[in-house]
Amino acid sequence: MPSLTPESDWLQEEVNNVTAQANSLTLPKSKTMENIGRSWYKFSRNPMSIVGLCTVLLVVFLAVFAPLVAPYPEHAGAFVDFANASRPPCGRYLLGTDVVGRDILSRIFFGFRFSLTMGVVVLALVVPPGVTLGLIAGYNQGTWLDTIIMRLTDIFLAVPPLVLALAICSVLTPNLFNAMLAVSLMWWPWYTRLVYGLASTLRNEFFVSSAEAIGAGKAHIIFREILPNCISPIFTKMSLDMGWVILIGSALSFVGLGVQPPKPGLGTMVADGAKYLPDQWWISVFPALAIVVVVLGFNLLGDGLRDMFAAEEV
Amino acid sequence: MNTATLQAQDSAGLSAGTPLLLEIKDLYVHFDVYGGTLKVLDGVNFTVRSGEKVGLVGETGCGKTTTMKAILRILPMPPARIPGGEIYFKGQDILKMGEADLRRVRSEGISMIFQDPTAALNPVFTIGQQLEAVVKYSLEGKKLSRREIRERAIIPLREVALPDPERMLDSYPIQLSGGMRQRVCIAMALVASRELLIADEPGTSLDVTIQDQILRLLHRLVEEKNVSVILITHTLGVVRETTDRVYVMYAGNMVEAADTRELFARPMHPYTRGLMDAVPRLTGGGIAGGIRGRIPDYLDPPPGCRFHPRCDHAMDICRQEKPPFYRLSDNHEVACFLYRDGG
Amino acid sequence: MTTDILTVTNLKKYFVIGHSGILKRKPITVKAVDGVSFTVKEGETFGLVGESGSGKSTVAYTTIGMYRPTAGNISFRGQNLFEGNRTRPLALKKEIQIVFQDPGSSLNPRRNIRQILELPLRIHRPGDNRLEEIVRLLEMVELPPDYMHKYPQMLGGGEKQMVAIARALATEPSFIILDEPTSALDVSIQAKIINLLIRLQDEFHLSYLFITHDLSLMRNVASRVAIMYLGKICEVAEAAEFFRNPYHPYTQMLLSAIPVVSEEEEKLKPKKIISTGEIPSPVNIPSGCSFHLRCPKKMDICSEVDPVMVEVEEGHTVRCHLYGQP
């Protein structure tokens, strides 16, 4: 949470006062729309957030509809066309072809699929347990439960992440699934740490005391009272992490432990093309650029979400 | 009785002998936010004479602090905007000043004490560093050596009756209690000789006994130094005990202005009366029902008198026209159509 | 009117805030509450007054069950609140409710008013029609029914506090702790809340433990008042008597410091005492009477012996050497 100067604090207060009153005058129905409008107003104040959002939407669209939008969908697999091998970018192959004649643009579209799958699956595996552990430890701060959970996360955080992933992938069969498993294993402690900090502050809020005084159960307090107040930082971290997971996934693919050829992982493509640098630069440079675009898109989106939530929470 | 009549003469409008130190004329402040413009200040008029202690009372969110921020030009712009009005400090319009003149006003003319002394002090610097910075940037301090600056910084700490001022200079704000921090803030505000001190709820975040000490200290210092004071508060009792003249503010308008004694003896505006009745009395007897409704929405404030939706005496004219100030006596003005014919 | 609903007996609550000594074995304790006893009678408003650091909120939080007492006990209608080591039974939680000072933090910003009011109904009154009951609760605190769809940040400070009061009422309690319920609000709103609380007390025969630092407010709401200073009670009396005849020097100091709005009130303020000094840190409580450092009537004995409670007049007890039995 950004620290505010006394002046802006005061202003926010006055503006909040006033806008709170404005809000209460509108009808209940229209309020959801208004809230969306307000959030959008905050999100869109930074044009880079819009750029991020558009990039992410575009990438998701391309990935989902890759078979329809890719010029040569069949080039995604083990396809060989030596007649058109190593073509530089031209009208027929916008981003050129690789050494066996596959269209790089098409393969990038399919590469997005693997990258996004990687990101979504890893986050789906990581966020629920990480957040739950953080909530439990934070709510029970100072007890043995807190000690056990937090020391465990410390142990996981102490292992260099890429080394752990490399170790797991090289012990198990190197494929996309194991790569995701490896990344997940080293990723959950970050969520635990984030939520732990939030929950240990929130548990001292009077609304938690009120719920306890009423007699609400622990599950209610943790998931209904505390969790909703952690949602925005979690969301922001997720969108920032999407980029990071994709980057690490690509790195694993690059060293041959992720997506296996002939499947078009973005990292794998960069690695394959690296041999033909600098003469046939397009084979590795365009997939690398694609990685940059995806990661940057998610990061900008994450920043935008943070702005949106931050202003809302003051 | 004698002093009362003296005070009455003293504030008898512009004809009085004492010169005006600060004069706000028809000030408007708007904030641009999502969904439109908050029309917060709506033609505020306000004067302070040399050596006068003026109170400004009103509920939370009625624009007291906004007015004071406008005087020091520390409103964040945007979102704030000043579409109209003049603020004269010693005859010069602050709103039209250049950076250099403005800096001189801030460093030598007007200083401000905030409600929350914890937020007003920077936690990573010692009291001494912060005080010395104030000494250094007040113009007369610019030629001083480091030792002289330090010596000059101790003086105000002594004046605010802080124990062990030398050691205090090396303490961090966190090592002091709330009352001591507020004393430091007052010391800082009075380091350089000032002509006007704006105190924004100086005792509100403190305990009663500490608030009492702070207010007495403030009172003593302004008498000694002959500084004019604007005291902003929502506690009527504090105003009664520490000021000569009071302005009552509601939703960005001044609704009543009078000598302090006069106002407390004869509150006229329905809003002032409502406020006065809502104060719990030491004599007991229960508390009146307060004022119904709440401060209006500044996005779309009510037309005419902004108080009319909450007023028990609202008439047709109140919904259409904004009431001007009606002069009831030399020392009492009220912006309410009930007093059209002079009360 | 005469039966006791809540009895606090020699309540102590110490917090360990760190350790000192070479081996860090010696605990540093804060004696937040140090031997407090009082009773609240059925249907009355018992006022607990004190400055920050006096321990008045700790008494409240211990009563509601947020802390376990270090020593002493609290009993509710004869039943010990801290029997055994288990959590407080729901039946007791239903009877004792609390309204906190800052309605901004006592209402979860991510839950709407309906969800907030639904919780106590779901737990304590499972059979009732919840929606109907929420509307009734809102009516009780003079809020329109469509407020149930709003979130706390859309309400003004006074309205939030009304929702907090409605939530406390939802369990149909007999005893409500009011922890500075109006000190964050403007006077015009305070007046509304106080009148509402008084009306509700009559209507549902509630007993209040009213905590505040504002003596003039206390004068108008409490039937009996106790003053706390550094974890101990200095003076207890009927409200009217208390203000007419304050005995303890600290009470007199508090009264003299109150800013008032009329001449009649001015006459009630002790003239000779002016406030000096600050409340010391509860980590280092002065020896003897903890007030002696600030006391204008300090005697030699004060720094050595801690005075005991003496009944000076019927129903008016003071803990000060000035009024010690001869």
mmCIF file of N, CA and C in Angstrom, chain C residues 31 65 90 110 117 130 135 163 188 200 212 247 258:
data_model
loop_
_atom_site.group_PDB
_atom_site.id
_atom_site.type_symbol
_atom_site.label_atom_id
_atom_site.label_comp_id
_atom_site.label_asym_id
_atom_site.label_seq_id
_atom_site.Cartn_x
_atom_site.Cartn_y
_atom_site.Cartn_z
ATOM 1 N N LYS C 31 0.615 -3.237 33.240
ATOM 2 C CA LYS C 31 -0.557 -3.522 34.058
ATOM 3 C C LYS C 31 -1.705 -2.660 33.539
ATOM 4 N N GLY C 65 -14.735 -10.838 26.106
ATOM 5 C CA GLY C 65 -14.082 -12.121 25.886
ATOM 6 C C GLY C 65 -12.908 -12.085 24.931
ATOM 7 N N LEU C 90 -22.189 -20.010 23.450
ATOM 8 C CA LEU C 90 -22.985 -19.099 22.608
ATOM 9 C C LEU C 90 -24.071 -18.387 23.388
ATOM 10 N N ARG C 110 -15.909 -5.129 3.070
ATOM 11 C CA ARG C 110 -16.221 -5.984 1.928
ATOM 12 C C ARG C 110 -17.549 -6.713 2.077
ATOM 13 N N LEU C 117 -25.658 -7.916 9.098
ATOM 14 C CA LEU C 117 -26.723 -8.148 10.066
ATOM 15 C C LEU C 117 -27.201 -9.604 10.067
ATOM 16 N N ARG C 130 -34.953 -14.184 8.131
ATOM 17 C CA ARG C 130 -33.841 -13.252 8.263
ATOM 18 C C ARG C 130 -34.108 -11.913 7.596
ATOM 19 N N VAL C 135 -34.873 -6.031 8.138
ATOM 20 C CA VAL C 135 -35.654 -4.810 7.932
ATOM 21 C C VAL C 135 -36.103 -4.236 9.272
ATOM 22 N N VAL C 163 -25.685 1.027 12.240
ATOM 23 C CA VAL C 163 -25.643 -0.365 11.787
ATOM 24 C C VAL C 163 -24.946 -1.224 12.843
ATOM 25 N N SER C 188 -23.819 16.789 16.440
ATOM 26 C CA SER C 188 -25.206 16.679 15.995
ATOM 27 C C SER C 188 -25.560 15.211 15.764
ATOM 28 N N LEU C 200 -33.667 2.763 22.988
ATOM 29 C CA LEU C 200 -33.555 1.303 22.900
ATOM 30 C C LEU C 200 -33.437 0.680 24.290
ATOM 31 N N THR C 212 -16.296 6.118 27.967
ATOM 32 C CA THR C 212 -16.029 7.344 27.231
ATOM 33 C C THR C 212 -14.960 8.151 27.941
ATOM 34 N N TYR C 247 -14.754 14.302 44.559
ATOM 35 C CA TYR C 247 -13.806 14.246 45.674
ATOM 36 C C TYR C 247 -12.364 14.086 45.199
ATOM 37 N N ILE C 258 -12.629 20.422 31.037
ATOM 38 C CA ILE C 258 -13.652 20.269 30.008
ATOM 39 C C ILE C 258 -14.025 21.617 29.396
#
